[in-house]
Coordinates of C-alpha atoms in Angstrom, one line a residue:
M119 CA 0.0 0.0 0.0
T120 CA 1.3 3.4 -1.0
T121 CA 1.9 5.7 2.0
M122 CA 0.1 9.1 2.1
T123 CA 2.2 11.8 0.6
P124 CA 2.9 15.1 2.5
E125 CA 0.8 17.0 0.0
Q126 CA -2.2 14.6 0.7
A127 CA -1.6 15.0 4.4
A128 CA -1.8 18.8 4.1
W129 CA -5.0 18.6 2.1
F130 CA -6.5 16.2 4.6
A131 CA -5.7 18.5 7.5
Q132 CA -7.1 21.6 5.7
T133 CA -10.3 19.8 4.9
F134 CA -10.6 18.4 8.4
D135 CA -10.1 21.9 9.9
R136 CA -12.8 23.3 7.6
L137 CA -15.2 20.5 8.8
V138 CA -14.4 21.3 12.4
G139 CA -15.0 25.0 11.8
N140 CA -18.3 24.4 10.0
V141 CA -19.7 22.1 12.7
G142 CA -18.4 24.6 15.3
L143 CA -20.8 27.2 13.9
S144 CA -23.7 25.3 15.5
V145 CA -22.0 23.4 18.3
L146 CA -20.3 26.4 19.9
G147 CA -17.1 26.1 22.0
K148 CA -16.7 22.4 21.5
A149 CA -13.8 22.0 19.0
P150 CA -12.1 19.2 20.9
V151 CA -15.3 17.1 20.9
I152 CA -16.0 17.9 17.3
R153 CA -12.5 16.8 16.3
L154 CA -13.0 13.5 18.2
A155 CA -16.4 12.9 16.5
L156 CA -15.0 13.6 13.0
T157 CA -12.0 11.4 13.7
C158 CA -14.4 8.7 14.7
M159 CA -16.4 9.1 11.4
L160 CA -13.3 9.1 9.2
A161 CA -12.0 6.0 11.0
E162 CA -15.4 4.5 10.1
G163 CA -16.3 3.8 13.7
H164 CA -19.1 4.7 16.1
L165 CA -19.3 7.2 19.0
L166 CA -20.9 6.9 22.4
L167 CA -21.7 10.1 24.3
E168 CA -22.4 9.8 28.0
D169 CA -23.8 13.2 29.0
A170 CA -26.6 15.1 30.7
P171 CA -29.6 16.2 28.6
G172 CA -29.4 19.5 26.8
T173 CA -25.7 19.6 26.0
G174 CA -25.9 19.5 22.2
K175 CA -25.6 15.8 21.3
T176 CA -28.4 16.0 18.7
M177 CA -27.1 19.2 17.3
L178 CA -23.6 17.6 16.9
A179 CA -25.1 14.7 14.9
R180 CA -27.2 17.0 12.7
S181 CA -24.3 19.4 12.1
I182 CA -21.9 16.6 11.0
A183 CA -24.5 15.2 8.6
A184 CA -25.2 18.7 7.2
S185 CA -21.4 19.3 6.7
V186 CA -20.9 16.2 4.6
Q187 CA -24.2 16.3 2.6
G188 CA -25.2 13.2 4.5
S189 CA -28.6 11.9 5.7
H190 CA -29.5 11.9 9.3
N191 CA -31.9 9.9 11.4
R192 CA -32.8 10.0 15.1
I193 CA -34.0 6.9 17.0
Q194 CA -35.5 7.4 20.4
F195 CA -34.7 4.3 22.4
T196 CA -37.5 3.2 24.7
P197 CA -38.2 0.0 26.6
D198 CA -40.9 -1.1 24.1
L199 CA -38.7 -0.4 21.0
L200 CA -38.4 -3.6 18.9
P201 CA -35.4 -4.7 16.8
S202 CA -37.5 -4.3 13.6
D203 CA -38.1 -0.6 14.6
V204 CA -34.4 -0.1 14.1
T205 CA -33.4 -2.3 11.2
G206 CA -36.6 -2.4 9.1
V207 CA -39.1 -5.1 8.1
T208 CA -40.2 -7.1 5.1
I209 CA -43.8 -6.6 4.1
Y210 CA -45.8 -8.7 1.6
D211 CA -46.9 -6.7 -1.4
Q212 CA -50.2 -8.1 -2.7
N213 CA -49.7 -6.5 -6.1
T214 CA -46.3 -8.0 -6.9
H215 CA -46.8 -11.1 -4.7
K216 CA -43.4 -10.5 -3.2
F217 CA -41.9 -9.5 0.1
D218 CA -40.5 -6.0 0.0
F219 CA -37.9 -4.7 2.4
H220 CA -38.8 -1.4 4.1
P221 CA -35.6 0.0 5.6
G222 CA -35.6 1.2 9.2
P223 CA -34.0 4.5 10.5
I224 CA -30.6 2.8 10.9
F225 CA -30.1 3.4 7.1
A226 CA -28.6 6.9 7.2
S227 CA -25.1 8.4 7.1
I228 CA -25.4 9.6 10.7
V229 CA -27.7 7.8 13.1
L230 CA -28.4 9.4 16.5
A231 CA -29.4 6.5 18.9
D232 CA -30.8 8.6 21.7
E233 CA -30.7 7.2 25.2
I234 CA -29.6 3.8 23.9
N235 CA -29.5 2.3 27.4
R236 CA -33.3 2.6 27.7
A237 CA -34.0 -0.1 25.2
S238 CA -34.0 -3.8 26.1
P239 CA -30.9 -5.9 25.4
K240 CA -32.8 -7.7 22.6
T241 CA -33.2 -4.4 20.7
Q242 CA -29.6 -3.3 21.5
S243 CA -28.4 -6.5 20.0
A244 CA -30.0 -5.5 16.7
L245 CA -27.2 -2.9 16.4
L246 CA -24.3 -5.4 16.8
E247 CA -24.2 -6.6 13.2
V248 CA -24.9 -3.2 11.6
M249 CA -22.3 -1.5 13.7
E250 CA -19.6 -4.1 13.0
E251 CA -20.3 -4.9 9.4
G252 CA -22.3 -2.0 8.0
R253 CA -25.2 -4.2 7.0
V254 CA -28.5 -5.5 8.3
T255 CA -29.7 -9.1 7.7
V256 CA -33.5 -9.4 7.6
D257 CA -35.1 -12.7 6.6
G258 CA -31.8 -14.0 5.5
V259 CA -31.1 -11.2 3.1
A260 CA -28.3 -8.7 3.7
H261 CA -28.9 -5.0 3.2
E262 CA -25.9 -2.6 3.1
T263 CA -26.1 0.7 4.9
G264 CA -23.5 2.3 2.6
R265 CA -20.7 4.6 3.4
P266 CA -20.2 6.8 5.4
F267 CA -22.1 5.3 8.3
M268 CA -21.8 6.3 11.9
V269 CA -23.9 5.6 14.9
L270 CA -23.8 8.4 17.5
A271 CA -25.3 6.9 20.6
T272 CA -26.1 8.8 23.8
Q273 CA -26.8 7.6 27.3
N274 CA -27.8 9.6 30.4
P275 CA -25.4 9.1 33.3
I276 CA -27.7 10.5 36.0
E277 CA -31.2 8.9 35.4
Q278 CA -30.5 5.2 35.7
A279 CA -34.1 4.1 36.5
G280 CA -35.5 2.0 33.7
T281 CA -32.2 1.7 31.9
Y282 CA -30.2 -1.4 30.8
R283 CA -26.5 -1.5 31.2
L284 CA -24.8 -1.9 27.8
P285 CA -23.2 -5.3 27.5
E286 CA -19.4 -5.4 27.1
A287 CA -19.7 -6.8 23.6
Q288 CA -21.7 -3.8 22.5
L289 CA -19.5 -1.3 24.2
D290 CA -16.6 -2.8 22.3
R291 CA -18.3 -1.9 19.0
F292 CA -18.1 1.8 19.9
L293 CA -14.8 3.2 18.6
M294 CA -14.8 6.0 21.1
K295 CA -16.7 7.2 24.2
T296 CA -16.6 10.8 25.3
S297 CA -18.9 13.6 26.5
V298 CA -19.9 17.0 25.1
G299 CA -20.2 18.8 28.4
Y300 CA -21.7 22.2 29.1
P301 CA -20.4 25.1 27.0
D302 CA -18.2 27.8 28.6
H303 CA -19.5 31.1 29.7
A304 CA -18.8 33.0 26.4
S305 CA -20.3 30.2 24.3
T306 CA -23.4 30.0 26.5
V307 CA -24.0 33.8 26.1
E308 CA -23.7 33.4 22.3
I309 CA -26.2 30.5 22.3
L310 CA -28.6 32.5 24.4
S311 CA -28.3 35.6 22.2
G312 CA -29.4 33.4 19.2
S313 CA -32.3 31.8 21.1
A314 CA -34.6 32.7 18.2
V315 CA -32.9 30.1 16.1
K316 CA -34.0 26.7 17.3
D317 CA -31.7 24.6 15.1
R318 CA -28.4 26.1 14.0
S319 CA -27.5 23.1 11.9
L320 CA -30.2 24.1 9.3
A321 CA -28.1 27.1 8.3
L322 CA -24.9 25.0 7.7
Q323 CA -23.6 24.7 4.2
P324 CA -22.0 21.4 3.2
I325 CA -18.2 21.4 3.1
I326 CA -17.7 18.1 1.3
T327 CA -19.8 15.3 -0.1
T328 CA -20.3 11.8 1.4
K329 CA -18.1 10.5 -1.5
A330 CA -15.3 12.7 -0.3
V331 CA -15.7 11.4 3.3
T332 CA -15.2 7.8 2.0
D333 CA -12.2 9.0 0.0
M334 CA -10.7 10.6 3.2
A335 CA -11.4 7.5 5.2
D336 CA -9.6 5.4 2.6
L337 CA -6.7 7.9 2.4
A338 CA -6.3 7.8 6.2
T339 CA -5.6 4.1 6.1
T340 CA -2.4 4.8 4.1
V341 CA -0.8 6.9 7.0
H342 CA 2.5 5.2 8.0
T343 CA 2.6 3.6 11.4
D344 CA 6.1 2.5 12.5
T345 CA 6.6 -0.9 14.0
A346 CA 7.8 0.7 17.2
V347 CA 4.5 2.5 17.5
L348 CA 2.6 -0.7 16.9
E349 CA 4.7 -2.5 19.6
Y350 CA 3.9 0.4 21.9
V351 CA 0.2 -0.1 21.4
S352 CA 0.5 -3.8 21.9
R353 CA 2.4 -3.3 25.2
L354 CA -0.2 -0.8 26.4
S355 CA -3.0 -3.2 25.7
E356 CA -1.2 -6.0 27.5
E357 CA -0.7 -3.9 30.5
T358 CA -4.4 -3.1 30.7
R359 CA -5.1 -6.9 30.8
N360 CA -2.4 -7.4 33.5
A361 CA -3.6 -4.6 35.8
H362 CA -4.7 -6.1 39.1
E363 CA -7.9 -3.9 39.2
V364 CA -9.0 -5.0 35.8
R365 CA -11.0 -8.2 35.0
V366 CA -11.1 -7.7 31.3
G367 CA -8.7 -5.3 29.6
V368 CA -8.4 -4.0 26.0
S369 CA -9.0 -6.6 23.3
V370 CA -7.2 -6.9 19.9
R371 CA -10.2 -5.1 18.5
G372 CA -9.5 -2.3 20.9
A373 CA -5.9 -2.1 19.9
L374 CA -6.8 -2.0 16.2
A375 CA -9.3 0.8 17.0
L376 CA -6.6 2.9 18.5
V377 CA -4.3 2.5 15.5
R378 CA -7.2 3.4 13.1
C379 CA -8.0 6.5 15.1
A380 CA -4.3 7.5 15.4
K381 CA -3.9 7.4 11.6
V382 CA -6.8 9.8 11.1
W383 CA -5.6 12.0 14.0
A384 CA -2.1 12.2 12.4
A385 CA -3.5 13.1 9.0
A386 CA -5.8 15.7 10.6
H387 CA -2.6 17.3 12.0
G388 CA -1.0 17.4 8.5
R389 CA 1.3 14.4 9.1
N390 CA 1.5 11.2 7.0
Y391 CA 2.9 9.2 10.0
V392 CA 1.7 8.4 13.5
L393 CA 3.5 9.6 16.6
P394 CA 3.5 8.1 20.0
D395 CA 1.8 11.3 21.2
D396 CA -1.2 10.5 18.9
I397 CA -1.6 7.2 20.8
K398 CA -1.4 9.0 24.2
E399 CA -4.0 11.6 23.2
L400 CA -6.5 9.1 22.0
A401 CA -6.0 6.3 24.5
Q402 CA -8.7 7.6 26.9
P403 CA -11.6 8.1 24.5
V404 CA -10.8 4.9 22.6
W405 CA -10.0 2.6 25.5
G406 CA -11.7 4.0 28.5
H407 CA -15.0 2.3 28.0
R408 CA -13.5 -1.1 27.2
F409 CA -12.4 -1.9 30.7
V410 CA -14.3 -4.4 32.9
L411 CA -13.1 -3.7 36.5
D412 CA -12.8 -6.2 39.3
P413 CA -15.9 -5.6 41.5
E414 CA -13.8 -5.2 44.6
A415 CA -11.6 -2.6 42.9
E416 CA -14.6 -0.8 41.5
F417 CA -16.2 -0.7 45.0
A418 CA -12.9 0.6 46.4
G419 CA -13.1 3.6 43.9
S420 CA -10.9 2.5 41.0
R421 CA -11.7 4.2 37.7
P422 CA -10.7 3.2 34.2
D423 CA -9.3 6.7 33.4
V424 CA -7.0 6.6 36.4
I425 CA -5.8 3.1 35.6
L426 CA -5.1 4.0 32.0
S427 CA -3.2 7.2 33.0
R428 CA -1.0 5.1 35.2
I429 CA -0.3 2.6 32.4
L430 CA 0.5 5.4 30.0
A431 CA 3.0 6.9 32.5
D432 CA 4.6 3.5 33.3
V433 CA 5.1 2.2 29.7
A434 CA 7.9 3.9 27.9
A435 CA 7.0 5.4 24.5
P436 CA 9.3 4.9 21.5
Q437 CA 11.4 7.7 20.2
E438 CA 9.4 9.9 17.9
R439 CA 10.1 9.7 14.1
A440 CA 10.7 12.8 12.2
S441 CA 9.0 11.5 9.1
A442 CA 7.5 8.4 7.5

């Protein structure tokens, strides 16, 4: 595979910054979260947002879709939601005497799965295949979602009544987990001054097409990753599994996820090679939700972010390369 050229890296970074700026017109004061969300999309993964209501999660999904000329659907997860309400159903057509597939709301470029932990495990399991393989199988027939495709799921960390804990297998399907958080004072004042505008994303102009998104995603895979960096990721993942507070550490899927994100992150900074610092910056959002802590350690107050910070401090990073 041909490595990304410096010129391609410069174009990638410029386009990425334009996307961040465009989304930032409606999601004010949240550039770091926007960069993570776009990195997730270009790494062809899915994002889990754990946040309080009213922090702009829906606006983020709509703004990303508007910036890439993509379609956007919102699914409100409730206890009575059925798997077919997500994936779609086949209905018998009396005129043609055939079963026709009616796609569900999961068929969109950006899908907001709102309060995903309020649906039953059976409904949540309907997402496993489509999040991993980008297709839905109904009555034995596979239906592709197309590219780009990103599930942006939310869960409320404070109202736990009537919720179901996401199983580890499903958490592992999310490339990243982060939170939007409340805007700073200046951004809040700006939002309040524009209170007459209910949806700022409607005013956004597209920056690129969905075809360009897939091209950028393919281009990001050509970013050079030195063997020393790959060995560094492997050592870090092994240490998460060896930590005494951790029952289940980072899987190979998790290690691959970090490398995929690091390639996009490097390109977004105008580089055609991955640095150890890219790994350090992305470790928390990519790996933090993949830990299963020992119950006694969790009861004693251990937290995945603290454990991961300790591992990053203990494992020596390789010397940075100057170029690919």
